[in-house]
Amino acid sequence: MRPRLMPRTLVIIALAAVTIVGGLLFMFTGRGAELGEWREITITVLVSNVPTAVDVDMKPGDTVYTDPAAMNAGTLDEVSVAPMLQVNPDAEGVLQTSENPLMRDVTIVFTTRGRQTGELIATGNQVVQVGQQFTVITKGVQLRGIITRIDVR
């Protein structure tokens, strides 16, 4: 007399077969397998509320590293430091824009290489998007800001 297969065994065999077939279909036809061509990407990062006491020792040509892997992310193209503007009410309650003498805005532009696949842009080990926080690290300084612009060429 032949032993009957238990219902649990049949379910496990069926799930394994569906998983293997689905994985093979996704591997050969899925979008996950498509990678874009390597392109030059220029990223602009705005760092607000940088105290005037912090020495922003960055200059074009410096190497930019990623956080937390400390991998080479690209080359610094431009750094601009401007007074931070803030809105304050005057004596009559009318809002006025004025410069904050203790804080600055730093705009950092750097170039890197990455891939664009559909709507995703990846540089090295991370996906970047406008509005995302990004830490810019050079040999002399580490600043955390928000990506305000991404240009893919």
PDB file of C-alpha atoms in Angstrom:
ATOM      1  CA  MET A   1       0.000   0.000   0.000  1.00  0.00           C
ATOM      2  CA  ARG A   2       1.406   3.436  -1.041  1.00  0.00           C
ATOM      3  CA  PRO A   3       1.465   6.186   1.562  1.00  0.00           C
ATOM      4  CA  ARG A   4      -0.739   9.158   0.725  1.00  0.00           C
ATOM      5  CA  LEU A   5       0.748  12.651   0.528  1.00  0.00           C
ATOM      6  CA  MET A   6      -0.349  14.780   3.430  1.00  0.00           C
ATOM      7  CA  PRO A   7      -2.310  17.980   2.589  1.00  0.00           C
ATOM      8  CA  ARG A   8       0.429  20.106   4.192  1.00  0.00           C
ATOM      9  CA  THR A   9       3.045  18.558   1.938  1.00  0.00           C
ATOM     10  CA  LEU A  10       0.943  19.321  -1.149  1.00  0.00           C
ATOM     11  CA  VAL A  11       0.501  22.942  -0.057  1.00  0.00           C
ATOM     12  CA  ILE A  12       4.260  23.347   0.511  1.00  0.00           C
ATOM     13  CA  ILE A  13       5.044  21.846  -2.911  1.00  0.00           C
ATOM     14  CA  ALA A  14       2.474  24.118  -4.605  1.00  0.00           C
ATOM     15  CA  LEU A  15       3.817  27.261  -2.867  1.00  0.00           C
ATOM     16  CA  ALA A  16       7.383  26.380  -3.773  1.00  0.00           C
ATOM     17  CA  ALA A  17       6.418  25.857  -7.430  1.00  0.00           C
ATOM     18  CA  VAL A  18       4.525  29.183  -7.601  1.00  0.00           C
ATOM     19  CA  THR A  19       7.453  31.017  -5.972  1.00  0.00           C
ATOM     20  CA  ILE A  20      10.014  29.541  -8.349  1.00  0.00           C
ATOM     21  CA  VAL A  21       7.922  30.183 -11.477  1.00  0.00           C
ATOM     22  CA  GLY A  22       7.078  33.733 -10.333  1.00  0.00           C
ATOM     23  CA  GLY A  23      10.719  34.480  -9.540  1.00  0.00           C
ATOM     24  CA  LEU A  24      11.862  33.273 -12.940  1.00  0.00           C
ATOM     25  CA  LEU A  25       9.186  35.318 -14.719  1.00  0.00           C
ATOM     26  CA  PHE A  26      10.099  38.449 -12.772  1.00  0.00           C
ATOM     27  CA  MET A  27      13.820  37.882 -13.352  1.00  0.00           C
ATOM     28  CA  PHE A  28      13.453  37.683 -17.130  1.00  0.00           C
ATOM     29  CA  THR A  29      10.605  40.141 -17.713  1.00  0.00           C
ATOM     30  CA  GLY A  30      10.548  42.432 -14.672  1.00  0.00           C
ATOM     31  CA  ARG A  31      11.554  46.094 -14.615  1.00  0.00           C
ATOM     32  CA  GLY A  32      13.960  45.375 -11.790  1.00  0.00           C
ATOM     33  CA  ALA A  33      16.424  43.922 -14.261  1.00  0.00           C
ATOM     34  CA  GLU A  34      16.598  47.102 -16.378  1.00  0.00           C
ATOM     35  CA  LEU A  35      19.426  49.476 -15.582  1.00  0.00           C
ATOM     36  CA  GLY A  36      19.891  52.822 -17.236  1.00  0.00           C
ATOM     37  CA  GLU A  37      23.081  54.033 -18.841  1.00  0.00           C
ATOM     38  CA  TRP A  38      25.729  55.749 -16.727  1.00  0.00           C
ATOM     39  CA  ARG A  39      25.220  59.510 -16.919  1.00  0.00           C
ATOM     40  CA  GLU A  40      26.612  62.656 -15.397  1.00  0.00           C
ATOM     41  CA  ILE A  41      24.369  63.967 -12.620  1.00  0.00           C
ATOM     42  CA  THR A  42      24.571  67.427 -11.044  1.00  0.00           C
ATOM     43  CA  ILE A  43      22.999  67.716  -7.601  1.00  0.00           C
ATOM     44  CA  THR A  44      22.251  70.977  -5.776  1.00  0.00           C
ATOM     45  CA  VAL A  45      21.944  70.821  -1.979  1.00  0.00           C
ATOM     46  CA  LEU A  46      20.702  73.718   0.187  1.00  0.00           C
ATOM     47  CA  VAL A  47      21.925  73.761   3.789  1.00  0.00           C
ATOM     48  CA  SER A  48      20.045  76.253   5.968  1.00  0.00           C
ATOM     49  CA  ASN A  49      20.760  77.475   9.480  1.00  0.00           C
ATOM     50  CA  VAL A  50      24.541  77.148   9.294  1.00  0.00           C
ATOM     51  CA  PRO A  51      25.978  79.202  12.180  1.00  0.00           C
ATOM     52  CA  THR A  52      28.470  81.889  11.190  1.00  0.00           C
ATOM     53  CA  ALA A  53      30.938  80.267  13.623  1.00  0.00           C
ATOM     54  CA  VAL A  54      31.141  77.175  11.361  1.00  0.00           C
ATOM     55  CA  ASP A  55      33.976  77.470   8.862  1.00  0.00           C
ATOM     56  CA  VAL A  56      32.602  76.275   5.522  1.00  0.00           C
ATOM     57  CA  ASP A  57      35.944  75.082   4.182  1.00  0.00           C
ATOM     58  CA  MET A  58      34.803  73.822   0.773  1.00  0.00           C
ATOM     59  CA  LYS A  59      36.102  74.812  -2.633  1.00  0.00           C
ATOM     60  CA  PRO A  60      35.450  73.666  -6.212  1.00  0.00           C
ATOM     61  CA  GLY A  61      37.381  70.531  -7.042  1.00  0.00           C
ATOM     62  CA  ASP A  62      37.077  68.993  -3.561  1.00  0.00           C
ATOM     63  CA  THR A  63      35.934  65.378  -3.371  1.00  0.00           C
ATOM     64  CA  VAL A  64      32.434  64.807  -1.984  1.00  0.00           C
ATOM     65  CA  TYR A  65      31.787  61.635   0.016  1.00  0.00           C
ATOM     66  CA  THR A  66      28.526  59.888   0.837  1.00  0.00           C
ATOM     67  CA  ASP A  67      27.072  59.205   4.234  1.00  0.00           C
ATOM     68  CA  PRO A  68      27.302  56.676   5.906  1.00  0.00           C
ATOM     69  CA  ALA A  69      29.498  54.601   3.571  1.00  0.00           C
ATOM     70  CA  ALA A  70      32.110  57.345   3.034  1.00  0.00           C
ATOM     71  CA  MET A  71      32.348  56.360  -0.635  1.00  0.00           C
ATOM     72  CA  ASN A  72      33.499  58.842  -3.251  1.00  0.00           C
ATOM     73  CA  ALA A  73      30.294  60.567  -4.418  1.00  0.00           C
ATOM     74  CA  GLY A  74      31.647  63.123  -6.865  1.00  0.00           C
ATOM     75  CA  THR A  75      33.406  66.439  -7.289  1.00  0.00           C
ATOM     76  CA  LEU A  76      32.374  69.798  -5.858  1.00  0.00           C
ATOM     77  CA  ASP A  77      31.501  72.319  -8.579  1.00  0.00           C
ATOM     78  CA  GLU A  78      30.287  75.356  -6.671  1.00  0.00           C
ATOM     79  CA  VAL A  79      29.753  76.585  -3.124  1.00  0.00           C
ATOM     80  CA  SER A  80      27.896  79.777  -2.323  1.00  0.00           C
ATOM     81  CA  VAL A  81      27.361  81.215   1.139  1.00  0.00           C
ATOM     82  CA  ALA A  82      24.614  83.788   1.633  1.00  0.00           C
ATOM     83  CA  PRO A  83      22.972  85.425   4.625  1.00  0.00           C
ATOM     84  CA  MET A  84      19.946  83.497   5.850  1.00  0.00           C
ATOM     85  CA  LEU A  85      16.728  85.427   5.345  1.00  0.00           C
ATOM     86  CA  GLN A  86      13.946  85.134   7.864  1.00  0.00           C
ATOM     87  CA  VAL A  87      10.538  86.699   8.318  1.00  0.00           C
ATOM     88  CA  ASN A  88       9.974  88.787  11.440  1.00  0.00           C
ATOM     89  CA  PRO A  89       7.148  91.111  12.466  1.00  0.00           C
ATOM     90  CA  ASP A  90       8.044  94.768  12.871  1.00  0.00           C
ATOM     91  CA  ALA A  91       6.739  97.045  15.665  1.00  0.00           C
ATOM     92  CA  GLU A  92       3.354  97.358  13.909  1.00  0.00           C
ATOM     93  CA  GLY A  93       2.969  93.607  13.344  1.00  0.00           C
ATOM     94  CA  VAL A  94       3.738  93.724   9.606  1.00  0.00           C
ATOM     95  CA  LEU A  95       5.936  90.840   8.462  1.00  0.00           C
ATOM     96  CA  GLN A  96       9.307  91.933   7.118  1.00  0.00           C
ATOM     97  CA  THR A  97      12.147  89.927   5.585  1.00  0.00           C
ATOM     98  CA  SER A  98      15.505  90.502   7.201  1.00  0.00           C
ATOM     99  CA  GLU A  99      18.931  88.902   7.319  1.00  0.00           C
ATOM    100  CA  ASN A 100      19.824  86.782  10.318  1.00  0.00           C
ATOM    101  CA  PRO A 101      23.296  87.929  11.432  1.00  0.00           C
ATOM    102  CA  LEU A 102      24.033  84.616  13.195  1.00  0.00           C
ATOM    103  CA  MET A 103      23.023  82.125  10.483  1.00  0.00           C
ATOM    104  CA  ARG A 104      23.843  81.516   6.819  1.00  0.00           C
ATOM    105  CA  ASP A 105      22.478  79.506   3.884  1.00  0.00           C
ATOM    106  CA  VAL A 106      25.016  77.383   2.010  1.00  0.00           C
ATOM    107  CA  THR A 107      24.273  76.114  -1.493  1.00  0.00           C
ATOM    108  CA  ILE A 108      26.435  73.216  -2.658  1.00  0.00           C
ATOM    109  CA  VAL A 109      26.558  71.972  -6.256  1.00  0.00           C
ATOM    110  CA  PHE A 110      28.461  68.795  -7.081  1.00  0.00           C
ATOM    111  CA  THR A 111      28.740  66.430 -10.045  1.00  0.00           C
ATOM    112  CA  THR A 112      28.634  62.661  -9.831  1.00  0.00           C
ATOM    113  CA  ARG A 113      27.910  59.650 -12.007  1.00  0.00           C
ATOM    114  CA  GLY A 114      24.772  57.611 -11.701  1.00  0.00           C
ATOM    115  CA  ARG A 115      21.984  55.784 -13.451  1.00  0.00           C
ATOM    116  CA  GLN A 116      18.482  56.878 -14.266  1.00  0.00           C
ATOM    117  CA  THR A 117      15.861  54.178 -14.619  1.00  0.00           C
ATOM    118  CA  GLY A 118      12.422  55.550 -15.359  1.00  0.00           C
ATOM    119  CA  GLU A 119      11.779  58.062 -12.611  1.00  0.00           C
ATOM    120  CA  LEU A 120      14.502  56.838 -10.248  1.00  0.00           C
ATOM    121  CA  ILE A 121      17.988  58.320 -10.112  1.00  0.00           C
ATOM    122  CA  ALA A 122      20.669  56.366  -8.262  1.00  0.00           C
ATOM    123  CA  THR A 123      24.185  57.478  -7.434  1.00  0.00           C
ATOM    124  CA  GLY A 124      26.488  54.865  -6.007  1.00  0.00           C
ATOM    125  CA  ASN A 125      24.578  53.101  -3.261  1.00  0.00           C
ATOM    126  CA  GLN A 126      21.575  55.404  -2.843  1.00  0.00           C
ATOM    127  CA  VAL A 127      18.552  56.719  -4.691  1.00  0.00           C
ATOM    128  CA  VAL A 128      18.321  60.522  -4.739  1.00  0.00           C
ATOM    129  CA  GLN A 129      15.208  62.683  -5.116  1.00  0.00           C
ATOM    130  CA  VAL A 130      14.445  66.389  -4.900  1.00  0.00           C
ATOM    131  CA  GLY A 131      13.308  67.192  -1.356  1.00  0.00           C
ATOM    132  CA  GLN A 132      15.353  64.385   0.183  1.00  0.00           C
ATOM    133  CA  GLN A 133      17.849  65.088   2.939  1.00  0.00           C
ATOM    134  CA  PHE A 134      21.440  64.586   1.838  1.00  0.00           C
ATOM    135  CA  THR A 135      24.672  64.781   3.807  1.00  0.00           C
ATOM    136  CA  VAL A 136      27.603  66.359   1.977  1.00  0.00           C
ATOM    137  CA  ILE A 137      30.963  65.337   3.406  1.00  0.00           C
ATOM    138  CA  THR A 138      34.347  66.709   2.357  1.00  0.00           C
ATOM    139  CA  LYS A 139      37.694  66.409   4.126  1.00  0.00           C
ATOM    140  CA  GLY A 140      37.042  69.607   6.076  1.00  0.00           C
ATOM    141  CA  VAL A 141      33.304  69.748   6.756  1.00  0.00           C
ATOM    142  CA  GLN A 142      30.080  67.749   6.943  1.00  0.00           C
ATOM    143  CA  LEU A 143      26.776  69.502   6.217  1.00  0.00           C
ATOM    144  CA  ARG A 144      23.258  68.063   6.018  1.00  0.00           C
ATOM    145  CA  GLY A 145      20.831  69.769   3.671  1.00  0.00           C
ATOM    146  CA  ILE A 146      17.973  69.198   1.263  1.00  0.00           C
ATOM    147  CA  ILE A 147      18.361  68.361  -2.415  1.00  0.00           C
ATOM    148  CA  THR A 148      16.751  71.217  -4.352  1.00  0.00           C
ATOM    149  CA  ARG A 149      17.697  70.279  -7.908  1.00  0.00           C
ATOM    150  CA  ILE A 150      18.938  67.291  -9.901  1.00  0.00           C
ATOM    151  CA  ASP A 151      20.141  67.611 -13.511  1.00  0.00           C
ATOM    152  CA  VAL A 152      20.825  64.460 -15.549  1.00  0.00           C
ATOM    153  CA  ARG A 153      22.911  64.815 -18.714  1.00  0.00           C
TER     154      ARG A 153
END
